[in-house]
Each structure stands twice: as structure tokens, then as C-alpha cells.
Coordinates of C-alpha atoms and ligand atoms in Angstrom, one line a residue:
M1 CA 23.6 13.9 -12.0
A2 CA 20.6 12.0 -13.1
L3 CA 16.9 12.0 -12.3
L4 CA 15.9 8.4 -11.3
V5 CA 12.6 6.8 -10.5
Q6 CA 13.1 3.8 -8.3
K7 CA 10.2 1.4 -7.5
F8 CA 10.3 -1.1 -4.6
G9 CA 7.8 -4.0 -4.5
G10 CA 5.9 -5.3 -1.5
T11 CA 8.5 -7.9 -0.6
S12 CA 11.3 -5.3 -0.7
V13 CA 9.5 -3.2 1.9
G14 CA 8.0 -6.2 3.7
S15 CA 9.5 -5.5 7.2
V16 CA 11.2 -2.8 9.2
E17 CA 14.6 -4.2 8.4
R18 CA 13.8 -4.3 4.7
I19 CA 12.5 -0.7 4.7
Q20 CA 15.7 0.3 6.3
A21 CA 17.8 -1.5 3.7
V22 CA 15.8 0.2 1.0
A23 CA 16.4 3.6 2.7
Q24 CA 20.1 2.8 2.8
R25 CA 20.1 2.1 -1.0
I26 CA 18.3 5.4 -1.7
A27 CA 20.7 7.3 0.6
G28 CA 23.6 5.9 -1.4
C29 CA 22.0 7.1 -4.6
R30 CA 21.6 10.6 -3.1
E31 CA 25.2 10.6 -2.1
E32 CA 26.2 10.0 -5.7
G33 CA 24.3 13.2 -6.4
H34 CA 21.2 11.9 -8.1
D35 CA 17.6 13.2 -7.7
V36 CA 15.4 10.4 -6.7
V37 CA 11.7 9.7 -6.9
V38 CA 10.7 6.5 -5.1
V39 CA 7.6 4.5 -5.7
V40 CA 6.6 1.9 -3.3
S41 CA 4.0 -0.9 -3.0
A42 CA 2.1 -1.9 0.1
M43 CA 4.2 -4.0 2.6
G44 CA 4.3 -7.7 2.0
H45 CA 0.9 -9.2 1.5
T46 CA -1.0 -6.2 2.8
T47 CA -3.1 -5.8 -0.4
D48 CA -4.2 -9.5 -0.2
E49 CA -5.0 -9.1 3.5
L50 CA -7.1 -6.0 3.0
T51 CA -8.9 -7.8 0.2
S52 CA -9.8 -10.7 2.5
L53 CA -11.0 -8.3 5.2
A54 CA -13.4 -6.8 2.7
A55 CA -14.5 -10.2 1.6
A56 CA -15.3 -11.2 5.2
I57 CA -17.6 -8.2 5.5
C58 CA -19.4 -8.3 2.2
E59 CA -19.6 -10.5 -0.8
E60 CA -19.4 -7.8 -3.4
P61 CA -17.8 -4.7 -1.9
P62 CA -18.5 -1.5 -3.7
Q63 CA -15.5 -0.7 -6.0
R64 CA -15.2 2.8 -4.6
E65 CA -14.8 1.5 -1.1
M66 CA -12.3 -1.2 -2.3
D67 CA -10.1 1.5 -3.7
M68 CA -10.4 3.6 -0.5
L69 CA -9.4 0.4 1.4
L70 CA -6.6 -0.8 -0.8
A71 CA -5.0 2.6 -1.3
S72 CA -4.3 2.6 2.5
G73 CA -1.7 -0.1 2.1
E74 CA 0.7 2.1 0.0
Q75 CA 0.1 5.0 2.4
V76 CA 1.7 3.0 5.2
S77 CA 4.8 2.2 3.3
I78 CA 5.5 5.7 2.0
A79 CA 5.3 7.2 5.5
L80 CA 7.5 4.5 7.0
L81 CA 10.1 4.8 4.2
A82 CA 10.2 8.6 4.5
M83 CA 10.7 8.2 8.2
A84 CA 13.5 5.7 7.7
L85 CA 15.2 8.2 5.3
H86 CA 14.8 11.0 7.9
A87 CA 16.4 8.7 10.5
M88 CA 19.4 8.4 8.2
G89 CA 19.6 12.2 7.8
V90 CA 18.2 12.1 4.2
S91 CA 15.5 14.6 3.7
A92 CA 12.4 13.0 2.2
V93 CA 8.7 13.7 1.8
S94 CA 6.0 11.2 1.2
M95 CA 3.1 11.9 -1.2
T96 CA 0.0 10.0 -2.1
G97 CA -1.1 9.5 -5.7
P98 CA -3.7 12.3 -5.4
Q99 CA -1.2 14.6 -3.8
V100 CA 1.2 14.1 -6.7
G101 CA -1.6 14.7 -9.1
I102 CA -1.7 11.2 -10.8
M103 CA -4.9 11.8 -12.7
T104 CA -6.8 8.7 -13.8
E105 CA -10.0 7.6 -15.4
S106 CA -12.9 7.3 -13.0
T107 CA -13.2 3.5 -13.4
H108 CA -12.5 2.2 -9.9
G109 CA -10.2 -0.9 -9.5
R110 CA -8.5 -0.7 -12.8
A111 CA -8.2 3.0 -13.7
R112 CA -5.7 4.0 -16.4
I113 CA -3.5 7.0 -16.0
L114 CA -4.5 10.1 -18.0
D115 CA -2.0 12.6 -16.8
I116 CA 0.6 13.3 -14.1
R117 CA 1.1 16.8 -12.9
T118 CA 4.9 17.0 -12.5
D119 CA 5.1 20.5 -10.9
R120 CA 4.5 19.3 -7.3
V121 CA 7.1 16.5 -7.5
R122 CA 9.5 18.8 -9.2
S123 CA 9.3 21.5 -6.6
R124 CA 9.9 19.0 -3.8
L125 CA 12.9 17.7 -5.7
N126 CA 14.2 21.2 -6.2
D127 CA 14.0 21.7 -2.4
G128 CA 16.4 18.8 -2.1
H129 CA 13.9 16.1 -1.0
V130 CA 13.7 12.5 -2.0
V131 CA 10.0 12.2 -3.0
V132 CA 8.4 8.9 -1.9
V133 CA 5.2 8.3 -3.9
A134 CA 2.5 5.8 -3.2
G135 CA 2.2 3.4 -6.1
F136 CA -0.9 1.8 -7.5
Q137 CA -3.2 4.8 -6.7
G138 CA -4.3 8.0 -8.3
T139 CA -7.3 10.3 -8.4
S140 CA -10.2 11.0 -10.7
S141 CA -12.1 14.2 -10.7
G142 CA -15.2 12.3 -9.7
S143 CA -18.8 13.6 -9.9
G144 CA -19.8 16.8 -8.3
G145 CA -16.3 18.1 -8.1
I146 CA -15.2 15.7 -5.3
A147 CA -11.9 14.0 -6.0
E148 CA -12.0 10.3 -5.8
I149 CA -9.2 7.8 -4.9
T150 CA -8.7 5.3 -7.7
T151 CA -6.4 2.2 -8.0
L152 CA -4.7 1.0 -11.1
G153 CA -5.3 -2.7 -10.8
R154 CA -3.2 -5.4 -9.0
G155 CA 0.5 -5.0 -9.6
G156 CA -0.1 -1.4 -10.6
S157 CA 2.8 0.1 -8.7
D158 CA 5.1 -0.8 -11.7
T159 CA 2.8 1.2 -13.9
S160 CA 2.8 4.2 -11.4
A161 CA 6.6 4.2 -11.5
V162 CA 7.1 4.0 -15.3
A163 CA 4.3 6.6 -15.9
L164 CA 6.1 9.0 -13.4
A165 CA 9.4 8.4 -15.2
A166 CA 7.7 9.2 -18.5
A167 CA 6.0 12.3 -17.3
L168 CA 9.1 13.6 -15.5
G169 CA 11.4 12.7 -18.4
A170 CA 13.5 10.7 -16.0
D171 CA 16.9 9.3 -17.1
A172 CA 15.8 5.8 -16.0
C173 CA 13.2 3.9 -14.1
E174 CA 14.6 1.1 -11.9
I175 CA 12.2 -1.6 -10.7
Y176 CA 13.7 -3.3 -7.6
T177 CA 12.3 -6.7 -7.0
D178 CA 13.1 -10.1 -5.5
V179 CA 14.2 -11.7 -8.7
P180 CA 17.5 -10.9 -10.4
G181 CA 15.8 -9.6 -13.6
V182 CA 14.0 -11.1 -16.5
L183 CA 15.1 -14.7 -17.2
T184 CA 15.1 -16.5 -20.6
T185 CA 12.2 -18.7 -19.4
D186 CA 10.4 -19.7 -16.3
P187 CA 13.0 -21.1 -13.8
R188 CA 10.5 -23.3 -12.1
K189 CA 10.1 -25.3 -15.3
V190 CA 13.6 -25.0 -16.8
V191 CA 16.4 -25.2 -14.3
D192 CA 19.1 -23.5 -16.4
A193 CA 17.0 -20.4 -17.2
Q194 CA 19.5 -17.5 -17.6
L195 CA 19.3 -13.8 -16.8
M196 CA 18.8 -11.6 -19.9
T197 CA 21.0 -8.6 -19.8
T198 CA 18.8 -6.7 -22.2
V199 CA 15.4 -7.3 -23.8
S200 CA 13.3 -4.9 -25.9
C201 CA 9.9 -3.9 -24.7
D202 CA 8.4 -5.4 -27.8
E203 CA 10.0 -8.8 -27.0
M204 CA 8.9 -8.5 -23.4
L205 CA 5.3 -7.9 -24.4
E206 CA 5.5 -10.9 -26.8
L207 CA 6.7 -13.1 -24.0
A208 CA 3.4 -12.3 -22.3
S209 CA 3.2 -14.8 -19.5
L210 CA 7.0 -14.7 -18.8
G211 CA 7.1 -10.9 -18.8
A212 CA 4.0 -10.5 -16.8
S213 CA 5.4 -12.5 -13.9
V214 CA 8.1 -9.8 -13.5
L215 CA 6.5 -6.6 -14.6
H216 CA 3.0 -5.3 -15.0
P217 CA 2.4 -5.3 -18.8
R218 CA 0.9 -1.8 -18.7
A219 CA 4.3 -0.6 -17.3
V220 CA 6.1 -2.2 -20.3
E221 CA 3.6 -0.5 -22.7
I222 CA 4.2 2.9 -21.2
A223 CA 8.0 2.4 -21.4
R224 CA 7.7 1.3 -25.0
N225 CA 5.5 4.1 -26.1
Y226 CA 7.5 6.9 -24.5
G227 CA 11.0 5.4 -24.6
V228 CA 11.6 5.2 -20.9
P229 CA 14.8 3.3 -20.1
L230 CA 13.6 0.6 -17.7
L231 CA 15.7 -1.6 -15.5
V232 CA 14.6 -4.6 -13.5
R233 CA 17.0 -5.6 -10.8
S234 CA 17.3 -7.3 -7.5
S235 CA 16.6 -5.5 -4.2
W236 CA 19.1 -7.7 -2.5
S237 CA 22.2 -7.3 -4.6
D238 CA 24.1 -4.8 -6.8
E239 CA 23.9 -6.9 -9.9
P240 CA 22.9 -4.9 -12.9
G241 CA 19.7 -6.8 -13.7
T242 CA 17.9 -6.6 -17.1
L243 CA 17.6 -3.5 -19.2
L244 CA 14.4 -3.1 -21.2
T245 CA 15.0 -1.0 -24.3
S246 CA 12.7 0.8 -26.6
R247 CA 12.7 3.3 -29.4
K248 CA 10.7 6.3 -28.4
T249 CA 7.6 6.3 -30.6
R250 CA 5.6 9.2 -29.3
N251 CA 5.2 12.2 -27.0
I252 CA 2.7 12.3 -24.3
G253 CA -0.4 13.6 -26.1
R254 CA -3.7 15.1 -25.0
D255 CA -5.6 11.7 -25.2
G256 CA -4.2 10.5 -21.9
L257 CA -0.9 9.0 -20.9
E258 CA -2.1 5.5 -21.0
L259 CA -5.0 5.9 -23.5
G260 CA -3.3 7.5 -26.5
S261 CA -4.1 6.0 -29.9
P262 CA -3.3 2.3 -29.7
V263 CA -1.9 2.2 -33.2
D264 CA 1.3 4.1 -33.7
G265 CA 2.4 2.9 -37.1
V266 CA 1.5 1.1 -40.3
E267 CA 3.9 -0.9 -42.4
Q268 CA 3.5 -2.2 -45.9
L269 CA 5.7 -4.8 -47.4
E270 CA 5.3 -5.4 -51.1
Q271 CA 6.3 -8.2 -53.4
Q272 CA 5.3 -11.0 -51.1
A273 CA 4.5 -14.6 -52.2
V274 CA 2.3 -17.0 -50.3
L275 CA 2.9 -20.8 -50.5
G276 CA 0.3 -23.1 -49.2
L277 CA 0.7 -26.9 -48.6
S278 CA -2.5 -28.7 -47.7
H279 CA -3.5 -32.3 -46.8
I280 CA -0.1 -33.2 -45.4
P281 CA 0.2 -35.8 -42.7
D282 CA -0.2 -34.7 -39.1
Q283 CA 2.9 -36.1 -37.5
P284 CA 5.8 -34.8 -35.5
G285 CA 8.7 -33.7 -37.7
I286 CA 6.9 -32.6 -40.9
A287 CA 7.1 -28.9 -40.2
A288 CA 10.7 -29.4 -39.2
R289 CA 11.6 -31.1 -42.4
L290 CA 10.0 -28.5 -44.6
F291 CA 11.5 -25.5 -42.9
E292 CA 14.9 -27.0 -42.5
A293 CA 14.9 -27.7 -46.3
L294 CA 13.9 -24.0 -46.9
S295 CA 16.6 -22.8 -44.6
K296 CA 19.2 -25.0 -46.3
A297 CA 18.2 -23.3 -49.5
E298 CA 18.8 -20.0 -47.7
I299 CA 15.2 -18.9 -48.2
N300 CA 14.1 -16.5 -45.5
V301 CA 10.5 -17.2 -44.5
D302 CA 8.4 -14.5 -43.0
L303 CA 5.0 -15.6 -41.7
I304 CA 4.1 -19.3 -41.0
I305 CA 0.7 -20.6 -40.3
Q306 CA -0.2 -24.3 -39.7
S307 CA -3.5 -25.8 -38.6
T308 CA -4.8 -29.2 -38.3
H309 CA -8.0 -30.2 -40.1
E310 CA -10.5 -33.0 -40.0
G311 CA -8.5 -34.5 -37.3
S312 CA -5.7 -36.0 -39.3
S313 CA -4.0 -33.7 -41.8
N314 CA -2.3 -30.4 -41.8
D315 CA -2.2 -27.3 -43.9
I316 CA 0.9 -25.1 -43.7
T317 CA 1.0 -21.7 -45.3
F318 CA 4.0 -19.4 -45.3
T319 CA 5.3 -16.2 -47.0
V320 CA 8.6 -15.4 -48.7
H321 CA 9.8 -12.5 -50.9
E322 CA 8.5 -12.8 -54.4
D323 CA 12.1 -13.3 -55.7
E324 CA 12.3 -16.6 -53.8
L325 CA 9.0 -17.9 -55.0
E326 CA 10.3 -20.3 -57.6
R327 CA 13.1 -21.7 -55.4
A328 CA 10.6 -22.1 -52.5
R329 CA 8.2 -23.9 -54.8
T330 CA 11.0 -26.4 -55.9
V331 CA 11.8 -27.1 -52.2
C332 CA 8.2 -27.7 -51.3
D333 CA 7.7 -30.0 -54.3
A334 CA 10.6 -32.1 -53.2
V335 CA 9.3 -32.3 -49.6
L336 CA 5.8 -33.0 -50.8
G337 CA 7.1 -35.7 -53.1
D338 CA 7.4 -38.2 -50.4
L339 CA 4.5 -37.0 -48.3
G340 CA 1.6 -36.4 -50.6
G341 CA -0.6 -33.3 -50.3
A342 CA -1.1 -30.3 -52.6
L343 CA 0.8 -27.1 -53.2
S344 CA -0.4 -23.7 -54.2
A345 CA 1.9 -20.8 -54.8
E346 CA 1.1 -17.2 -55.7
G347 CA 3.1 -14.0 -55.9
G348 CA 1.7 -10.5 -56.2
M349 CA 0.9 -10.1 -52.5
T350 CA 1.4 -7.3 -50.0
K351 CA 1.6 -7.5 -46.3
L352 CA -0.1 -4.7 -44.4
S353 CA 0.6 -4.4 -40.7
I354 CA -0.6 -2.1 -37.9
R355 CA 1.7 -1.7 -34.9
G356 CA 1.2 -0.6 -31.3
A357 CA 1.6 -1.8 -27.7
G358 CA -1.0 -4.3 -26.5
I359 CA -2.9 -4.5 -29.7
M360 CA -4.2 -8.0 -29.2
G361 CA -5.0 -7.3 -25.5
R362 CA -7.5 -4.7 -26.8
P363 CA -10.3 -6.6 -28.5
G364 CA -11.7 -4.5 -31.2
I365 CA -8.5 -3.2 -32.8
A366 CA -7.9 -6.3 -35.0
A367 CA -11.6 -6.4 -35.7
N368 CA -11.4 -2.8 -36.8
L369 CA -8.6 -3.5 -39.2
F370 CA -10.4 -6.4 -40.8
N371 CA -13.7 -4.4 -41.0
C372 CA -11.9 -1.6 -42.6
L373 CA -10.4 -3.9 -45.3
S374 CA -13.6 -5.7 -45.9
Q375 CA -15.5 -2.5 -46.4
Q376 CA -13.1 -1.9 -49.3
G377 CA -14.0 -5.3 -50.7
I378 CA -10.5 -6.6 -49.9
N379 CA -10.1 -10.4 -49.2
L380 CA -7.6 -11.4 -46.5
R381 CA -5.3 -14.1 -47.8
L382 CA -3.5 -14.6 -44.5
I383 CA -3.7 -13.1 -41.0
A384 CA -0.9 -12.9 -38.5
T385 CA -1.3 -11.5 -35.0
S386 CA 0.9 -10.7 -32.1
E387 CA 0.9 -8.6 -29.0
V388 CA 2.4 -5.6 -30.8
K389 CA 1.3 -6.1 -34.4
V390 CA -1.5 -7.4 -36.6
S391 CA -0.7 -8.2 -40.3
C392 CA -2.8 -9.1 -43.2
V393 CA -1.6 -10.5 -46.5
I394 CA -3.7 -9.1 -49.4
A395 CA -3.4 -8.9 -53.2
S396 CA -0.9 -6.2 -54.2
A397 CA -3.4 -4.6 -56.5
M398 CA -5.4 -3.6 -53.4
G399 CA -2.3 -2.2 -51.5
H400 CA -2.9 1.5 -52.1
K401 CA -6.5 1.4 -51.4
A402 CA -5.9 -0.6 -48.2
L403 CA -3.2 1.7 -46.9
R404 CA -5.4 4.8 -47.3
A405 CA -8.3 3.1 -45.6
V406 CA -6.2 1.9 -42.7
Q407 CA -4.5 5.2 -42.2
E408 CA -7.9 6.9 -42.0
A409 CA -9.4 4.3 -39.7
F410 CA -6.6 4.5 -37.2
D411 CA -5.7 8.2 -37.7
V412 CA -2.2 7.4 -38.8
S413 CA -0.2 10.2 -40.5
D414 CA 2.0 9.7 -43.5
S415 CA 5.1 10.0 -41.3
Q416 CA 4.0 7.0 -39.4
V417 CA 3.8 4.8 -42.5
Q418 CA 6.8 2.7 -43.5
L419 CA 6.9 1.3 -47.0
N420 CA 9.1 -1.8 -47.4
P421 CA 11.1 -1.2 -44.2
P422 CA 14.5 -3.0 -44.1
L423 CA 14.7 -6.2 -42.1
E424 CA 15.2 -5.4 -38.5
G425 CA 17.3 -7.0 -35.8
E426 CA 20.6 -7.6 -37.6
N427 CA 22.6 -7.8 -34.4
E428 CA 20.0 -9.2 -32.1
P429 CA 19.6 -12.8 -31.0
E430 CA 17.1 -14.8 -33.1
V431 CA 15.6 -16.1 -29.9
R432 CA 15.9 -14.2 -26.6
G433 CA 13.4 -16.0 -24.5
V434 CA 10.8 -18.8 -24.5
A435 CA 7.4 -18.7 -22.8
L436 CA 4.7 -21.2 -22.0
D437 CA 1.0 -20.4 -21.7
R438 CA -1.4 -22.9 -20.5
D439 CA -4.5 -20.8 -20.0
Q440 CA -5.6 -20.7 -23.6
A441 CA -8.0 -22.7 -25.6
Q442 CA -8.4 -23.3 -29.3
L443 CA -11.6 -23.0 -31.2
S444 CA -12.4 -23.4 -34.9
V445 CA -15.2 -22.1 -36.9
C446 CA -15.5 -24.5 -39.8
H447 CA -17.1 -23.9 -43.2
V448 CA -17.2 -20.1 -43.1
P449 CA -17.8 -18.4 -46.5
D450 CA -14.6 -17.3 -48.3
R451 CA -15.5 -13.7 -49.0
P452 CA -14.4 -10.4 -47.6
G453 CA -15.8 -9.7 -44.2
T454 CA -16.0 -13.1 -42.6
A455 CA -12.9 -12.8 -40.4
A456 CA -14.0 -9.2 -39.6
A457 CA -17.5 -10.4 -38.6
L458 CA -16.1 -13.2 -36.3
C459 CA -13.5 -10.9 -34.7
S460 CA -16.1 -8.1 -34.1
A461 CA -18.5 -10.5 -32.5
L462 CA -15.8 -11.7 -30.1
A463 CA -14.6 -8.2 -29.5
D464 CA -18.1 -6.9 -28.7
A465 CA -18.2 -9.6 -26.0
G466 CA -14.9 -8.2 -24.7
I467 CA -12.9 -11.3 -25.7
S468 CA -9.4 -10.7 -26.8
L469 CA -7.8 -13.2 -29.2
D470 CA -4.3 -14.4 -29.2
A471 CA -4.2 -15.7 -32.7
I472 CA -6.4 -16.0 -35.7
V473 CA -5.6 -18.6 -38.3
Q474 CA -7.4 -19.0 -41.7
S475 CA -7.2 -22.5 -43.3
E476 CA -5.4 -22.9 -46.5
R477 CA -7.7 -25.6 -47.6
Q478 CA -11.1 -24.9 -49.1
H479 CA -14.0 -27.2 -48.7
G480 CA -16.0 -28.4 -51.8
D481 CA -18.4 -25.5 -51.5
G482 CA -15.4 -23.0 -51.4
S483 CA -15.7 -22.4 -47.6
R484 CA -12.8 -22.2 -45.3
D485 CA -12.1 -22.8 -41.6
I486 CA -10.9 -20.1 -39.2
S487 CA -9.3 -21.0 -35.9
F488 CA -8.8 -18.8 -32.8
I489 CA -6.7 -19.0 -29.7
L490 CA -8.4 -17.3 -26.8
P491 CA -8.3 -17.3 -23.0
K492 CA -9.8 -20.5 -21.5
E493 CA -12.0 -18.4 -19.2
D494 CA -13.6 -16.8 -22.2
R495 CA -14.3 -20.0 -24.1
A496 CA -17.9 -20.5 -23.0
R497 CA -18.8 -16.8 -23.7
A498 CA -17.4 -17.2 -27.2
D499 CA -20.1 -19.8 -28.1
V500 CA -22.8 -17.3 -27.2
A501 CA -21.1 -14.4 -29.0
L502 CA -20.7 -16.4 -32.2
A503 CA -24.1 -18.1 -32.3
P504 CA -25.9 -15.3 -34.2
L505 CA -23.2 -15.3 -36.9
L506 CA -23.2 -19.1 -37.3
A507 CA -26.9 -19.0 -37.8
Q508 CA -26.3 -16.8 -40.9
W509 CA -23.8 -19.1 -42.5
P510 CA -25.3 -22.3 -43.7
G511 CA -23.1 -25.3 -42.8
A512 CA -20.9 -23.3 -40.5
A513 CA -20.1 -25.0 -37.2
L514 CA -17.9 -24.7 -34.2
E515 CA -15.3 -27.3 -33.5
E516 CA -13.6 -27.7 -30.2
G517 CA -9.8 -27.9 -30.3
A518 CA -7.9 -30.4 -28.1
A519 CA -6.4 -29.2 -24.8
I520 CA -3.4 -27.2 -25.7
A521 CA -0.4 -25.4 -24.4
R522 CA 1.4 -22.6 -26.3
V523 CA 5.1 -22.4 -26.5
S524 CA 6.5 -19.1 -27.9
A525 CA 10.0 -18.3 -28.9
V526 CA 10.7 -14.6 -29.2
G527 CA 13.7 -12.7 -30.5
A528 CA 14.2 -9.3 -32.1
G529 CA 16.8 -11.0 -34.5
M530 CA 14.2 -13.4 -35.9
P531 CA 13.3 -11.4 -39.0
A532 CA 16.9 -11.1 -40.1
T533 CA 17.8 -14.8 -39.4
A534 CA 17.0 -17.6 -41.8
G535 CA 16.0 -20.9 -40.4
T536 CA 14.8 -20.0 -36.9
A537 CA 11.4 -21.6 -37.4
G538 CA 13.0 -24.8 -38.7
R539 CA 15.2 -25.0 -35.6
M540 CA 12.2 -24.6 -33.3
F541 CA 10.2 -27.2 -35.1
R542 CA 13.2 -29.6 -35.1
A543 CA 13.6 -29.2 -31.3
L544 CA 10.0 -30.2 -30.9
A545 CA 10.2 -33.0 -33.4
D546 CA 13.3 -34.4 -31.7
A547 CA 11.3 -34.5 -28.4
D548 CA 8.6 -36.3 -30.3
I549 CA 6.1 -33.5 -29.8
N550 CA 3.3 -33.0 -32.4
I551 CA 2.5 -29.4 -33.3
A552 CA -1.2 -28.7 -33.7
L553 CA -1.0 -25.1 -34.8
I554 CA 1.7 -22.7 -35.7
A555 CA 1.3 -18.9 -35.8
T556 CA 4.1 -16.5 -36.2
S557 CA 4.6 -12.8 -36.3
E558 CA 7.9 -11.1 -37.1
I559 CA 9.6 -11.6 -33.7
R560 CA 7.6 -14.5 -32.4
T561 CA 7.0 -18.1 -33.4
S562 CA 4.3 -19.9 -31.4
C563 CA 3.4 -23.5 -31.5
L564 CA 0.4 -25.1 -30.0
V565 CA 1.1 -28.6 -28.6
P566 CA -0.9 -31.1 -26.6
E567 CA -1.3 -29.7 -23.0
N568 CA 0.6 -32.5 -21.4
D569 CA 3.6 -31.9 -23.6
G570 CA 3.8 -28.2 -22.6
I571 CA 6.7 -28.3 -20.2
A572 CA 8.7 -30.8 -22.3
A573 CA 8.1 -28.5 -25.3
L574 CA 9.3 -25.5 -23.3
Q575 CA 12.5 -27.3 -22.2
A576 CA 13.1 -28.6 -25.7
V577 CA 12.9 -25.2 -27.3
H578 CA 14.9 -23.5 -24.6
A579 CA 17.7 -26.1 -25.0
G580 CA 17.3 -26.1 -28.8
F581 CA 18.3 -22.4 -28.9
Q582 CA 21.1 -22.9 -26.3
L583 CA 19.5 -20.4 -24.0
G584 CA 20.5 -22.4 -20.9
G585 CA 23.3 -20.6 -19.2
G586 CA 26.2 -20.7 -16.8
E587 CA 25.9 -21.5 -13.2
R588 CA 25.9 -17.9 -12.1
H589 CA 22.2 -17.0 -12.4
Q590 CA 21.0 -20.5 -12.5
A591 CA 17.4 -20.6 -11.4
K592 CA 18.0 -18.0 -8.8
G593 CA 14.5 -16.7 -9.2
S594 CA 13.0 -20.0 -8.2
A595 CA 14.3 -19.8 -4.7
S596 CA 11.8 -17.1 -3.7
P597 CA 8.2 -16.5 -4.8
L598 CA 7.8 -13.6 -7.2
D599 CA 7.6 -10.2 -5.6
N600 CA 4.0 -9.7 -4.7
G601 CA 4.3 -6.0 -5.0
Ligands
LIG1 N1 -0.1 -3.3 -3.7 C1 -0.7 -3.5 -5.0 C2 -0.8 -5.0 -5.2 O1 -0.4 -5.8 -4.4 C3 0.0 -2.9 -6.1 C4 1.4 -3.3 -6.3 O2 2.0 -3.7 -5.4 O3 1.9 -3.2 -7.4 O4 -1.3 -5.4 -6.2
MG2 MG1 4.8 -6.4 -8.9

């Protein structure tokens, strides 16, 4: 007998018949002897309809009243589902978020969960009831002792379900939806997208746009942090769906279920070497040629960064283990031989990384890391960012000092530090899925002084304006005055605000200027096996080169390789990479998800 939390989205409870079908499924689960907590969304498009009603009455409705209004949608579905269960002879009780005791922050419209009081749900379960809980809502203590209704943000029922599972220590959380699970890529763009049977929460977070279309990212973060086994499966079939796996990294602490310290680990990898190629031609196929040659020599490359400069030439920087430095240098020399360009190579480097769910989505964390290092007078040779990790390559001599400072800044205990961890992902696929993002922009700040603190200052200025970055790339090349360029990838909608946020800094740096990047799309390949597999990057670049697509920028982290390509090549690039890694699958699950719109609940 297990304790299961099952969540049904808006489409799954969109009509009387569907509510009955859901009740039937739950009844079956009870018959098998399981305890069941059910979380439901509002029926069909209810939340959208309520939002339009509000908009018809007032332009900017007060957030408190919006929450009062929107929370009513879920209250309808819990009551109806509980009735449907009664009608089938299954005893059930519905509960609102406040009744359960889903305690949240007081921020209306996007409150995060602080705590869930499990005693009330448990006592109903012990009485033999199925407990049907309203998703998307909670309660904050409010001012003057009057409890307020809060909502968690659109799509928040997933978050309610996973948080309940974490708090109850449930055996699994099952998200029932109208797609068969998580697919290897977007089936509307690639017809042979295939169902993944498993994916880790880290991979899911790295596949940001792909993952978010199936599950609320906050739900994935909670599952990752507390090790909740999470299953995404179809409401319409008995297919097993996709299992999201995670290692449990923490216990629910006093800081709040969703708020706990964002950084849960620090890693330090010593004996790294950085190789930098600059002034190489900006043409399709160069990155492919270089990384194929490295792969052929069986050199495992870790981080790769490429950016385009002065319109027509590229710099590519990458890291390898120090032991491979000489062999990597020889390979680079041979490739450069027919291309021109310059090579720099230096060992004695250390990679320091902070780890945690949603790091890049929280502006300020990366900035804090850079600030903390610059206060120690440490220069950042290379920066690599991802959804779950930020890494800096620094001189080894600074390693100890850096580690201490970072531990202190992020309150990380010795037991959360890993020194030279073994390569992960031995038996995992090098690429599990591929995602395309088209809502991002590229921006370069040219001629910034090359001294500790510049990256920190830029990131802090953006973070203070609430802008989260997706990648930060420092140029390999130095201008005549020793200055460098730093490029960012950021959400398109924040682009204009970035100008304002950066202006005061630019004024302090003589010669520094902003340069607009061309319109871009980002294609990301993600796989837990990437660190342990040599040649993945080369294969990705080859797939793009064979499709005659030029790469403007490359930014990798351990389990993700992202390339920026011209916006108009985005879909072709996605298809090329998906096919290049043979992710296209059998007929069985072929593009099933494309038949219906994504679950709106
Ligand atoms: N009903 C809410 C929405 O449509 C929450 C949810 O369904 O997850 O956003
Ligand atoms: Mg949803």
C-alpha cells in the first residue's frame, strides 16, 4: 500500500464526463489499496474566463481580489470530483488550500509555499477518505490576523501537488495531463519526437522551454530538492508516461518549503586547463571541425564557449583536464594551421561551481558569486551558467581562498562541498532531449576593463533590475587596451530595461559600449550522460554544420550544450540536432502530443 498524490489538470476535469472518468481512475487506485490525495485544477478554461471577467470590470484589478476570484475555479472542481467519488461509493472529502493549511508568502498572484500542515490531510486519510485538494491556492497569515487567500501563479496546481507530496513524504506524485509525458522535443516542430521514459529533474530544468510546456518549473524544483518521485502521464490511457528522477538533496527546513537556500552544493574541480582560439573565421563547420578532431584524439572537453566579434571572426574557448593540455594544443595547432587565428593555452586552473535548482532564474545568485570572488581579488577566466549551476574558472592558486569565501557567502557546510567529484552520468544518454527558445536576445558589452569585479558589476546591475540572465560569455580576445567583451543572453522582454540598468556602469568605463546581437534562437541539447561522453559537442556542431547553419555563440554547462543560431534557422537547427542524436523514435508515440493543445491546467 502506497501513499499517492495525483494531480489532474484543467482539461482532465473539463466536463462532467471527464470528472467521472477521473473519479473512476481514483476508485481503481483505492481498490488496489492505496491512500490517495488528489489535487485538481479549475475546469477547462475557467481561470482564463475568470481573468477576462475581471478585465472587463477593471483595468488593473487589485491582486487580492484577483486571488479571491481565481481561487473559486478550483473550489468548483474539488466539490464536483468529491461528489463523483461519493456517487461511486468511494468516500471522499474536498478541501481548499486554506483548509489543508498550505501556508504561503503574502505576495498575491505568485505566492510561494512556505509550509504545509500535514495533520489535517493525514487525519482524513486515516478516516479512509480520498482527500481532494484545490490546487493553485493557499493562505497567508495576512495583516491583522485575518487569513488571506493567495494563489501560486498560473499553472500552479502542479506545484501544489508536488509540494503536498514532499510534505507528506508520499511514495509518488503523479501528474495526469493530456500529453503522454515528456517528449524528446517539441512535437509541433519535429514530427518524430519520442516519449522519454525517464528524465532527471536537472535535465528537465535545463530543457527549460520544453519542460515548462508540460510541468510548472517550480514543481520540478520542489521534486528535485526533496527527492519526490514524479510521474507525468496521460489522463486518457494507462501508458506509464515519463518518470522524473532526482537525488534527494535536502530535508524541508525552516526557511520555507519553496524558499530554502537556493544553493545546495559547491564543487571544485582542480587541474583544469583553458585553451583559447581567437580570430578564427565565422563560418559554418569550424566548431564542428575542431571538436571532432578533439574527440577523435579522445580528449574529453568540459566547458565550451564561443562568441563572434567585430562581425566576422570567432573566439572559441574550452577546458580540458590538465593532463590533456599538450595533446589538445597539438590538435588545435593542426586545425588552426589551415584557418589562421591565434592559440593560447594555460594549465593551473580550477573550476568552482555552485549548484541549486533555478539558479539562473533568480537574478542575484550569479551576481553574488561573482561579487564574492571579486572581493577576494580573484579574476574570472571563464564563466559557464545553466539553470542548475554556475561555474567559474579561476587560477588554482586562488582555489582555497575562493572556496572559503563562497561557502561563507552561500552558507554552505563542508559536507555540501565536493572536491574533484568523479564524472557523472556513466550510463545515461549523452543527449536526452533538445529544446528551442526563441524569446531571448543577445547583448554584448564591448571594451570592459579586464580586472576582477567587472562581470560582477554587470550582473549585479542587471540583477538589481530583476533581469535574469541565461548565459554570460567573456571574450577570449583582448583589445589593444587590454579590455574584453562580455555577452549576455537575456529574455527579449527585458532587453530595453537592460540598457537603462547598464547605463551608469558604462559611463564609468571609458570606451565601453553596448552592441546589439542579431536576432537569435537558442538550441539546447541536454543529457545527464554528457560529462562522461567524449565528442557530444562535436556531434552537435556537425549536425548544425551539415544543415549549413552558422553558430553565433556557444555556451555549455556540464549537462547542456547550447548554440545560438540565426532566428530564422531555429526550427531547422532543432530538427538537425534532434536527428543528429537519433532521438527520433518509433511510430508508437509519434507526435501524439501535437494532436491536442497542452493541458491548460
Ligand atoms: N487553474 C490555474 C491555471 O489555469 C492553475 C492550474 O491549473 O495549474 O493557471
Ligand atoms: Mg499545467
